[in-house]
Amino acid sequence: MDEESPDPPFQHSYKGLFDEGGRKYENALVPIEERDLPVIDLSRLDDDDEGGVEREECKREIAMASREWGFFQVVNHGISREILEEMRQEQVKVFKRAFREKVSAGLLAGSYRWGTPSATCLSQLSWSEAFHVPLADISGLGGLTSLSSTMEQFATTVSNLAQKLAEILAEKMGHKSTFFKENCLPNTCYLRMNRYPPCPIADEVFGLMPHTDSDFLTILHQDEIGGLQLVKDGKWIAVKPNPEALIINIGDLFQAWSNGVYRSVEHRVVTNKLVERFSTAYFFCPSYDTMIQSCVEPSIYKSFSFGEFRKQVQEDVKRFGNKIGLPRFLV
């Protein structure tokens, strides 16, 4: 193993899984259709003409995409191209450090992770590395001041966008809710920087295995490489990259809060034999003791705290190798 290589030692550390071999995952053999996600221009939210017709139409589209797709893209979102570009450059820099340096606890407050420790077969292995940083820790990233100030700028602007979208989605359920302002505070949310190194067996291993997100909303900035796929109408589809847009997806907590109206959809990242891929995700989360209950009665889900939900997910991953999620909390 090359001491100075930035790449995690997947094949060395998971040798047992590679020796057993894998099989091409079901869709590696089926051509996957590439689709554009719904694109929503958020500049229309500032429209005050004719009684705000454009503004109301924009809100309606956000709610409709959240019901029908669980995913959508936003343009004119208020996060400058400079911040996104800087974020990307800083991210590339930190990921290009030697693996041994990234794995040492001091870098980025010990937030580095790679692979899938619980994997029992190749299809459960995620061929990726990430820094999963609580927003509360960003200012304390000693020695990485330019990365931490860029992350802080990015997180502040994206937090505002997440609050705005959550309020619109609540309003479209008939709730002028202060719930998100009170419970999803900057210090309860997370920023995750991802890198997907080139993978020699790209049709056997995922970059990120199929999952749903355990939050209210995720806001994703990705590069032009592509690889994100999601389930639409029972089939996997590939998302066409759009460098101008941010991708928004509904998480499990919003599905529970909306009583199943807004959909938390299974998605995954496929690997690429030749090129690496980068993305940054912002997870809009409440504190662990926040109670999640449906805003509609009768509810199809029991009420639960975010902490209970996370604990159940971790137990299931340990036991079964994958998350079960909301079905555990059906009434």
mmCIF file of C-alpha atoms in Angstrom:
data_model
loop_
_atom_site.group_PDB
_atom_site.id
_atom_site.type_symbol
_atom_site.label_atom_id
_atom_site.label_comp_id
_atom_site.label_asym_id
_atom_site.label_seq_id
_atom_site.Cartn_x
_atom_site.Cartn_y
_atom_site.Cartn_z
ATOM 1 C CA MET A 1 0.000 0.000 0.000
ATOM 2 C CA ASP A 2 1.406 3.401 -1.056
ATOM 3 C CA GLU A 3 1.901 5.451 2.127
ATOM 4 C CA GLU A 4 1.391 8.744 0.281
ATOM 5 C CA SER A 5 -1.645 7.749 -1.789
ATOM 6 C CA PRO A 6 -4.833 9.730 -1.134
ATOM 7 C CA ASP A 7 -6.990 6.671 -1.909
ATOM 8 C CA PRO A 8 -8.343 4.487 0.915
ATOM 9 C CA PRO A 9 -7.067 0.873 0.784
ATOM 10 C CA PHE A 10 -10.454 -0.652 -0.158
ATOM 11 C CA GLN A 11 -9.109 -3.823 -1.782
ATOM 12 C CA HIS A 12 -6.577 -4.459 0.984
ATOM 13 C CA SER A 13 -8.915 -3.791 3.945
ATOM 14 C CA TYR A 14 -11.939 -5.563 2.475
ATOM 15 C CA LYS A 15 -9.879 -8.391 0.959
ATOM 16 C CA GLY A 16 -12.253 -11.050 2.314
ATOM 17 C CA LEU A 17 -15.198 -9.538 0.447
ATOM 18 C CA PHE A 18 -13.197 -9.194 -2.776
ATOM 19 C CA ASP A 19 -11.945 -12.802 -2.505
ATOM 20 C CA GLU A 20 -15.530 -14.021 -2.223
ATOM 21 C CA GLY A 21 -16.239 -11.966 -5.324
ATOM 22 C CA GLY A 22 -19.338 -10.049 -6.113
ATOM 23 C CA ARG A 23 -21.841 -10.116 -8.847
ATOM 24 C CA LYS A 24 -22.856 -7.247 -10.995
ATOM 25 C CA TYR A 25 -25.642 -5.410 -9.183
ATOM 26 C CA GLU A 26 -29.006 -5.888 -10.863
ATOM 27 C CA ASN A 27 -28.984 -2.662 -12.857
ATOM 28 C CA ALA A 28 -25.372 -2.796 -14.040
ATOM 29 C CA LEU A 29 -26.664 -5.091 -16.789
ATOM 30 C CA VAL A 30 -29.675 -2.919 -17.664
ATOM 31 C CA PRO A 31 -29.218 0.410 -19.430
ATOM 32 C CA ILE A 32 -30.476 3.092 -17.046
ATOM 33 C CA GLU A 33 -32.381 6.015 -18.443
ATOM 34 C CA GLU A 34 -30.854 9.406 -17.681
ATOM 35 C CA ARG A 35 -33.495 11.969 -16.691
ATOM 36 C CA ASP A 36 -33.620 15.636 -15.758
ATOM 37 C CA LEU A 37 -35.035 16.245 -12.299
ATOM 38 C CA PRO A 38 -37.725 18.950 -12.088
ATOM 39 C CA VAL A 39 -35.926 22.331 -12.177
ATOM 40 C CA ILE A 40 -37.393 25.141 -10.060
ATOM 41 C CA ASP A 41 -36.286 28.763 -10.429
ATOM 42 C CA LEU A 42 -36.296 30.215 -6.899
ATOM 43 C CA SER A 43 -35.972 33.820 -8.104
ATOM 44 C CA ARG A 44 -39.766 33.657 -8.520
ATOM 45 C CA LEU A 45 -40.133 33.571 -4.728
ATOM 46 C CA ASP A 46 -39.188 37.278 -4.735
ATOM 47 C CA ASP A 47 -42.015 38.138 -7.140
ATOM 48 C CA ASP A 48 -44.465 40.721 -5.817
ATOM 49 C CA ASP A 49 -46.290 41.446 -9.086
ATOM 50 C CA GLU A 50 -49.973 40.729 -9.600
ATOM 51 C CA GLY A 51 -50.513 39.463 -6.078
ATOM 52 C CA GLY A 52 -47.445 37.214 -6.180
ATOM 53 C CA VAL A 53 -48.828 34.774 -8.787
ATOM 54 C CA GLU A 54 -45.318 33.605 -9.778
ATOM 55 C CA ARG A 55 -44.341 33.189 -6.129
ATOM 56 C CA GLU A 56 -47.349 30.982 -5.386
ATOM 57 C CA GLU A 57 -46.742 28.940 -8.551
ATOM 58 C CA CYS A 58 -43.118 28.384 -7.480
ATOM 59 C CA LYS A 59 -44.259 27.136 -4.032
ATOM 60 C CA ARG A 60 -46.791 24.832 -5.687
ATOM 61 C CA GLU A 61 -44.043 23.326 -7.897
ATOM 62 C CA ILE A 62 -41.786 22.730 -4.852
ATOM 63 C CA ALA A 63 -44.570 20.838 -3.057
ATOM 64 C CA MET A 64 -45.545 18.891 -6.185
ATOM 65 C CA ALA A 65 -41.948 17.758 -6.884
ATOM 66 C CA SER A 66 -41.634 16.710 -3.206
ATOM 67 C CA ARG A 67 -44.797 14.604 -3.510
ATOM 68 C CA GLU A 68 -44.139 13.062 -6.923
ATOM 69 C CA TRP A 69 -40.352 12.763 -7.036
ATOM 70 C CA GLY A 70 -38.970 13.400 -3.541
ATOM 71 C CA PHE A 71 -36.140 15.120 -5.451
ATOM 72 C CA PHE A 72 -35.852 18.367 -7.409
ATOM 73 C CA GLN A 73 -33.244 20.888 -8.553
ATOM 74 C CA VAL A 74 -33.180 24.592 -7.768
ATOM 75 C CA VAL A 75 -31.536 27.395 -9.744
ATOM 76 C CA ASN A 76 -31.145 31.067 -8.717
ATOM 77 C CA HIS A 77 -30.898 29.645 -5.214
ATOM 78 C CA GLY A 78 -28.899 32.487 -3.679
ATOM 79 C CA ILE A 79 -25.616 30.606 -3.160
ATOM 80 C CA SER A 80 -23.012 32.342 -5.310
ATOM 81 C CA ARG A 81 -20.988 30.477 -7.892
ATOM 82 C CA GLU A 82 -17.836 31.766 -6.114
ATOM 83 C CA ILE A 83 -18.781 30.045 -2.835
ATOM 84 C CA LEU A 84 -19.605 26.782 -4.649
ATOM 85 C CA GLU A 85 -16.352 26.909 -6.623
ATOM 86 C CA GLU A 86 -14.284 27.703 -3.517
ATOM 87 C CA MET A 87 -15.984 24.894 -1.628
ATOM 88 C CA ARG A 88 -15.076 22.495 -4.412
ATOM 89 C CA GLN A 89 -11.417 23.637 -4.521
ATOM 90 C CA GLU A 90 -10.969 23.392 -0.748
ATOM 91 C CA GLN A 91 -12.612 19.967 -0.746
ATOM 92 C CA VAL A 92 -10.304 18.661 -3.493
ATOM 93 C CA LYS A 93 -7.303 19.943 -1.528
ATOM 94 C CA VAL A 94 -8.215 18.178 1.718
ATOM 95 C CA PHE A 95 -9.114 14.895 -0.048
ATOM 96 C CA LYS A 96 -5.796 14.914 -1.938
ATOM 97 C CA ARG A 97 -3.903 14.562 1.339
ATOM 98 C CA ALA A 98 -2.367 11.160 2.032
ATOM 99 C CA PHE A 99 -4.875 8.590 3.355
ATOM 100 C CA ARG A 100 -2.822 8.087 6.548
ATOM 101 C CA GLU A 101 -3.092 11.831 7.243
ATOM 102 C CA LYS A 102 -6.879 11.904 6.706
ATOM 103 C CA VAL A 103 -7.428 8.915 8.950
ATOM 104 C CA SER A 104 -5.409 10.428 11.834
ATOM 105 C CA ALA A 105 -7.927 11.764 14.342
ATOM 106 C CA GLY A 106 -6.705 15.369 14.279
ATOM 107 C CA LEU A 107 -7.839 16.253 10.756
ATOM 108 C CA LEU A 108 -11.263 17.915 10.616
ATOM 109 C CA ALA A 109 -12.117 16.987 14.204
ATOM 110 C CA GLY A 110 -12.018 13.242 13.520
ATOM 111 C CA SER A 111 -14.906 13.446 11.049
ATOM 112 C CA TYR A 112 -13.261 11.297 8.356
ATOM 113 C CA ARG A 113 -14.874 8.023 7.293
ATOM 114 C CA TRP A 114 -14.472 5.651 4.379
ATOM 115 C CA GLY A 115 -15.874 2.327 3.133
ATOM 116 C CA THR A 116 -18.514 0.473 5.146
ATOM 117 C CA PRO A 117 -17.275 -1.180 8.366
ATOM 118 C CA SER A 118 -20.512 -3.216 8.679
ATOM 119 C CA ALA A 119 -20.360 -4.643 5.103
ATOM 120 C CA THR A 120 -20.675 -8.438 4.872
ATOM 121 C CA CYS A 121 -20.692 -8.585 1.048
ATOM 122 C CA LEU A 122 -19.519 -6.377 -1.820
ATOM 123 C CA SER A 123 -23.000 -4.987 -2.498
ATOM 124 C CA GLN A 124 -22.973 -3.436 1.011
ATOM 125 C CA LEU A 125 -19.595 -1.732 0.509
ATOM 126 C CA SER A 126 -19.539 1.980 -0.355
ATOM 127 C CA TRP A 127 -16.499 2.864 -2.472
ATOM 128 C CA SER A 128 -16.189 6.410 -1.153
ATOM 129 C CA GLU A 129 -14.640 8.578 1.522
ATOM 130 C CA ALA A 130 -16.158 11.528 3.368
ATOM 131 C CA PHE A 131 -15.744 14.151 6.041
ATOM 132 C CA HIS A 132 -19.036 14.239 7.986
ATOM 133 C CA VAL A 133 -18.784 17.439 10.024
ATOM 134 C CA PRO A 134 -21.331 18.741 12.561
ATOM 135 C CA LEU A 135 -21.873 22.439 11.798
ATOM 136 C CA ALA A 136 -21.116 23.189 15.457
ATOM 137 C CA ASP A 137 -17.524 21.950 14.877
ATOM 138 C CA ILE A 138 -16.682 23.913 11.728
ATOM 139 C CA SER A 139 -15.132 26.932 13.433
ATOM 140 C CA GLY A 140 -12.820 24.668 15.463
ATOM 141 C CA LEU A 141 -11.050 23.022 12.526
ATOM 142 C CA GLY A 142 -7.554 23.890 13.681
ATOM 143 C CA GLY A 143 -4.969 24.548 10.972
ATOM 144 C CA LEU A 144 -7.491 24.445 8.120
ATOM 145 C CA THR A 145 -8.651 28.038 8.299
ATOM 146 C CA SER A 146 -9.341 28.540 4.605
ATOM 147 C CA LEU A 147 -11.405 25.322 4.432
ATOM 148 C CA SER A 148 -13.285 26.158 7.629
ATOM 149 C CA SER A 149 -14.162 29.724 6.558
ATOM 150 C CA THR A 150 -15.383 28.445 3.158
ATOM 151 C CA MET A 151 -17.439 25.717 4.859
ATOM 152 C CA GLU A 152 -18.894 28.306 7.223
ATOM 153 C CA GLN A 153 -19.932 30.586 4.333
ATOM 154 C CA PHE A 154 -21.426 27.654 2.444
ATOM 155 C CA ALA A 155 -23.271 26.337 5.512
ATOM 156 C CA THR A 156 -24.734 29.741 6.418
ATOM 157 C CA THR A 157 -26.192 30.368 2.959
ATOM 158 C CA VAL A 158 -27.425 26.794 2.563
ATOM 159 C CA SER A 159 -29.018 26.834 6.062
ATOM 160 C CA ASN A 160 -31.121 29.825 5.026
ATOM 161 C CA LEU A 161 -32.214 28.022 1.867
ATOM 162 C CA ALA A 162 -33.166 24.887 3.857
ATOM 163 C CA GLN A 163 -35.289 26.953 6.296
ATOM 164 C CA LYS A 164 -37.032 28.692 3.398
ATOM 165 C CA LEU A 165 -37.858 25.399 1.633
ATOM 166 C CA ALA A 166 -39.035 23.723 4.877
ATOM 167 C CA GLU A 167 -41.386 26.633 5.604
ATOM 168 C CA ILE A 168 -42.834 26.446 2.074
ATOM 169 C CA LEU A 169 -43.379 22.681 2.377
ATOM 170 C CA ALA A 170 -45.064 23.157 5.779
ATOM 171 C CA GLU A 171 -47.262 25.953 4.396
ATOM 172 C CA LYS A 172 -48.353 23.709 1.522
ATOM 173 C CA MET A 173 -49.498 21.168 4.136
ATOM 174 C CA GLY A 174 -51.633 23.940 5.642
ATOM 175 C CA HIS A 175 -49.192 24.737 8.491
ATOM 176 C CA LYS A 176 -47.571 28.107 9.066
ATOM 177 C CA SER A 177 -45.065 26.330 11.248
ATOM 178 C CA THR A 178 -42.267 27.692 13.442
ATOM 179 C CA PHE A 179 -41.258 24.065 14.126
ATOM 180 C CA PHE A 180 -38.236 24.154 11.782
ATOM 181 C CA LYS A 181 -36.949 27.530 13.012
ATOM 182 C CA GLU A 182 -37.147 26.290 16.605
ATOM 183 C CA ASN A 183 -35.742 22.771 16.125
ATOM 184 C CA CYS A 184 -33.421 22.714 13.083
ATOM 185 C CA LEU A 185 -30.704 25.047 14.302
ATOM 186 C CA PRO A 186 -27.285 25.465 12.695
ATOM 187 C CA ASN A 187 -25.683 23.485 15.537
ATOM 188 C CA THR A 188 -27.898 20.414 14.882
ATOM 189 C CA CYS A 189 -27.181 20.180 11.116
ATOM 190 C CA TYR A 190 -24.294 18.510 9.277
ATOM 191 C CA LEU A 191 -22.090 19.104 6.273
ATOM 192 C CA ARG A 192 -20.671 16.111 4.447
ATOM 193 C CA MET A 193 -17.933 16.357 1.819
ATOM 194 C CA ASN A 194 -17.774 13.244 -0.389
ATOM 195 C CA ARG A 195 -15.167 11.865 -2.744
ATOM 196 C CA TYR A 196 -15.746 8.791 -4.928
ATOM 197 C CA PRO A 197 -12.342 7.521 -6.159
ATOM 198 C CA PRO A 198 -12.110 5.668 -9.508
ATOM 199 C CA CYS A 199 -13.169 2.046 -8.976
ATOM 200 C CA PRO A 200 -11.691 -0.853 -11.006
ATOM 201 C CA ILE A 201 -14.844 -2.980 -10.521
ATOM 202 C CA ALA A 202 -17.432 -0.255 -11.026
ATOM 203 C CA ASP A 203 -20.241 -2.661 -11.931
ATOM 204 C CA GLU A 204 -19.923 -4.639 -8.672
ATOM 205 C CA VAL A 205 -19.520 -1.928 -6.031
ATOM 206 C CA PHE A 206 -21.562 1.197 -5.280
ATOM 207 C CA GLY A 207 -20.037 4.561 -4.453
ATOM 208 C CA LEU A 208 -22.850 4.847 -1.905
ATOM 209 C CA MET A 209 -25.220 1.930 -1.415
ATOM 210 C CA PRO A 210 -28.997 2.435 -1.869
ATOM 211 C CA HIS A 211 -30.486 4.350 1.072
ATOM 212 C CA THR A 212 -32.838 7.118 2.146
ATOM 213 C CA ASP A 213 -31.658 10.137 4.157
ATOM 214 C CA SER A 214 -32.346 10.324 7.923
ATOM 215 C CA ASP A 215 -33.112 14.064 8.016
ATOM 216 C CA PHE A 216 -35.763 16.568 6.941
ATOM 217 C CA LEU A 217 -34.039 17.846 3.789
ATOM 218 C CA THR A 218 -30.715 17.317 2.026
ATOM 219 C CA ILE A 219 -29.173 19.992 -0.191
ATOM 220 C CA LEU A 220 -26.515 18.622 -2.529
ATOM 221 C CA HIS A 221 -23.931 20.335 -4.693
ATOM 222 C CA GLN A 222 -22.283 17.880 -7.087
ATOM 223 C CA ASP A 223 -19.761 18.126 -9.907
ATOM 224 C CA GLU A 224 -20.406 17.391 -13.580
ATOM 225 C CA ILE A 225 -19.347 13.709 -13.426
ATOM 226 C CA GLY A 226 -22.733 12.199 -12.580
ATOM 227 C CA GLY A 227 -23.409 8.957 -10.719
ATOM 228 C CA LEU A 228 -26.450 9.848 -8.606
ATOM 229 C CA GLN A 229 -29.407 7.523 -9.246
ATOM 230 C CA LEU A 230 -32.843 7.345 -7.657
ATOM 231 C CA VAL A 231 -36.025 5.291 -7.793
ATOM 232 C CA LYS A 232 -38.865 6.798 -9.842
ATOM 233 C CA ASP A 233 -42.042 4.808 -10.541
ATOM 234 C CA GLY A 234 -40.368 1.614 -9.319
ATOM 235 C CA LYS A 235 -37.306 1.927 -11.605
ATOM 236 C CA TRP A 236 -33.795 3.247 -11.073
ATOM 237 C CA ILE A 237 -33.034 6.353 -13.134
ATOM 238 C CA ALA A 238 -29.795 8.335 -13.487
ATOM 239 C CA VAL A 239 -29.829 12.047 -12.667
ATOM 240 C CA LYS A 240 -28.355 14.256 -15.369
ATOM 241 C CA PRO A 241 -25.796 16.578 -13.712
ATOM 242 C CA ASN A 242 -26.616 20.299 -13.884
ATOM 243 C CA PRO A 243 -23.684 22.409 -12.652
ATOM 244 C CA GLU A 244 -25.913 25.487 -12.203
ATOM 245 C CA ALA A 245 -28.332 23.742 -9.864
ATOM 246 C CA LEU A 246 -28.434 22.421 -6.315
ATOM 247 C CA ILE A 247 -30.268 19.135 -5.752
ATOM 248 C CA ILE A 248 -32.840 19.001 -2.956
ATOM 249 C CA ASN A 249 -34.231 15.771 -1.591
ATOM 250 C CA ILE A 250 -36.817 14.953 1.043
ATOM 251 C CA GLY A 251 -35.580 12.924 4.029
ATOM 252 C CA ASP A 252 -37.327 10.377 6.258
ATOM 253 C CA LEU A 253 -38.267 12.951 8.902
ATOM 254 C CA PHE A 254 -40.210 15.092 6.417
ATOM 255 C CA GLN A 255 -42.003 12.002 5.129
ATOM 256 C CA ALA A 256 -43.070 11.190 8.706
ATOM 257 C CA TRP A 257 -43.951 14.827 9.527
ATOM 258 C CA SER A 258 -46.072 15.135 6.352
ATOM 259 C CA ASN A 259 -47.732 11.761 7.050
ATOM 260 C CA GLY A 260 -46.344 10.260 3.850
ATOM 261 C CA VAL A 261 -47.308 13.168 1.559
ATOM 262 C CA TYR A 262 -43.700 14.197 0.817
ATOM 263 C CA ARG A 263 -41.562 11.242 -0.221
ATOM 264 C CA SER A 264 -38.164 10.179 1.046
ATOM 265 C CA VAL A 265 -36.908 8.262 -1.980
ATOM 266 C CA GLU A 266 -34.242 5.573 -2.184
ATOM 267 C CA HIS A 267 -31.115 6.770 -3.995
ATOM 268 C CA ARG A 268 -27.533 5.613 -4.544
ATOM 269 C CA VAL A 269 -24.272 6.643 -6.195
ATOM 270 C CA VAL A 270 -22.612 4.416 -8.793
ATOM 271 C CA THR A 271 -18.849 4.360 -9.218
ATOM 272 C CA ASN A 272 -16.787 5.232 -12.271
ATOM 273 C CA LYS A 273 -13.831 3.218 -13.546
ATOM 274 C CA LEU A 274 -11.877 6.210 -14.772
ATOM 275 C CA VAL A 275 -12.707 9.420 -12.931
ATOM 276 C CA GLU A 276 -13.252 10.583 -9.365
ATOM 277 C CA ARG A 277 -16.404 12.437 -8.335
ATOM 278 C CA PHE A 278 -16.922 15.089 -5.641
ATOM 279 C CA SER A 279 -20.045 16.357 -3.908
ATOM 280 C CA THR A 280 -21.042 18.303 -0.788
ATOM 281 C CA ALA A 281 -24.253 17.574 1.110
ATOM 282 C CA TYR A 282 -25.969 19.655 3.782
ATOM 283 C CA PHE A 283 -28.255 17.674 6.115
ATOM 284 C CA PHE A 284 -31.112 19.670 7.676
ATOM 285 C CA CYS A 285 -31.627 17.932 11.042
ATOM 286 C CA PRO A 286 -33.229 18.667 14.426
ATOM 287 C CA SER A 287 -31.664 17.992 17.826
ATOM 288 C CA TYR A 288 -31.757 14.376 19.026
ATOM 289 C CA ASP A 289 -34.511 15.045 21.569
ATOM 290 C CA THR A 290 -36.876 16.666 19.023
ATOM 291 C CA MET A 291 -40.127 14.710 18.725
ATOM 292 C CA ILE A 292 -41.215 13.936 15.164
ATOM 293 C CA GLN A 293 -44.941 13.546 14.752
ATOM 294 C CA SER A 294 -47.262 13.845 11.813
ATOM 295 C CA CYS A 295 -48.906 17.212 11.200
ATOM 296 C CA VAL A 296 -52.002 15.306 9.995
ATOM 297 C CA GLU A 297 -54.309 12.911 11.845
ATOM 298 C CA PRO A 298 -54.800 9.965 11.780
ATOM 299 C CA SER A 299 -51.060 9.427 11.549
ATOM 300 C CA ILE A 300 -49.550 6.424 9.769
ATOM 301 C CA TYR A 301 -46.389 6.751 11.898
ATOM 302 C CA LYS A 302 -45.839 6.569 15.653
ATOM 303 C CA SER A 303 -44.264 9.696 17.093
ATOM 304 C CA PHE A 304 -40.556 9.268 17.821
ATOM 305 C CA SER A 305 -37.563 11.377 18.771
ATOM 306 C CA PHE A 306 -34.815 11.934 16.215
ATOM 307 C CA GLY A 307 -32.427 10.233 18.657
ATOM 308 C CA GLU A 308 -34.620 7.096 18.766
ATOM 309 C CA PHE A 309 -34.758 7.028 14.982
ATOM 310 C CA ARG A 310 -30.965 7.322 14.616
ATOM 311 C CA LYS A 311 -30.406 4.611 17.247
ATOM 312 C CA GLN A 312 -32.785 2.211 15.454
ATOM 313 C CA VAL A 313 -31.064 2.871 12.107
ATOM 314 C CA GLN A 314 -27.636 2.153 13.626
ATOM 315 C CA GLU A 315 -28.878 -1.071 15.246
ATOM 316 C CA ASP A 316 -30.400 -2.277 11.960
ATOM 317 C CA VAL A 317 -27.255 -1.473 9.974
ATOM 318 C CA LYS A 318 -25.177 -3.402 12.511
ATOM 319 C CA ARG A 319 -27.557 -6.359 12.449
ATOM 320 C CA PHE A 320 -28.649 -6.556 8.797
ATOM 321 C CA GLY A 321 -26.001 -4.544 6.933
ATOM 322 C CA ASN A 322 -28.556 -1.969 5.821
ATOM 323 C CA LYS A 323 -31.014 0.578 7.146
ATOM 324 C CA ILE A 324 -34.732 -0.192 7.488
ATOM 325 C CA GLY A 325 -35.836 3.310 8.480
ATOM 326 C CA LEU A 326 -39.457 4.504 8.571
ATOM 327 C CA PRO A 327 -41.182 1.094 8.171
ATOM 328 C CA ARG A 328 -39.966 0.440 11.748
ATOM 329 C CA PHE A 329 -42.179 3.304 12.969
ATOM 330 C CA LEU A 330 -45.472 2.532 11.221
ATOM 331 C CA VAL A 331 -48.491 2.531 13.543
#
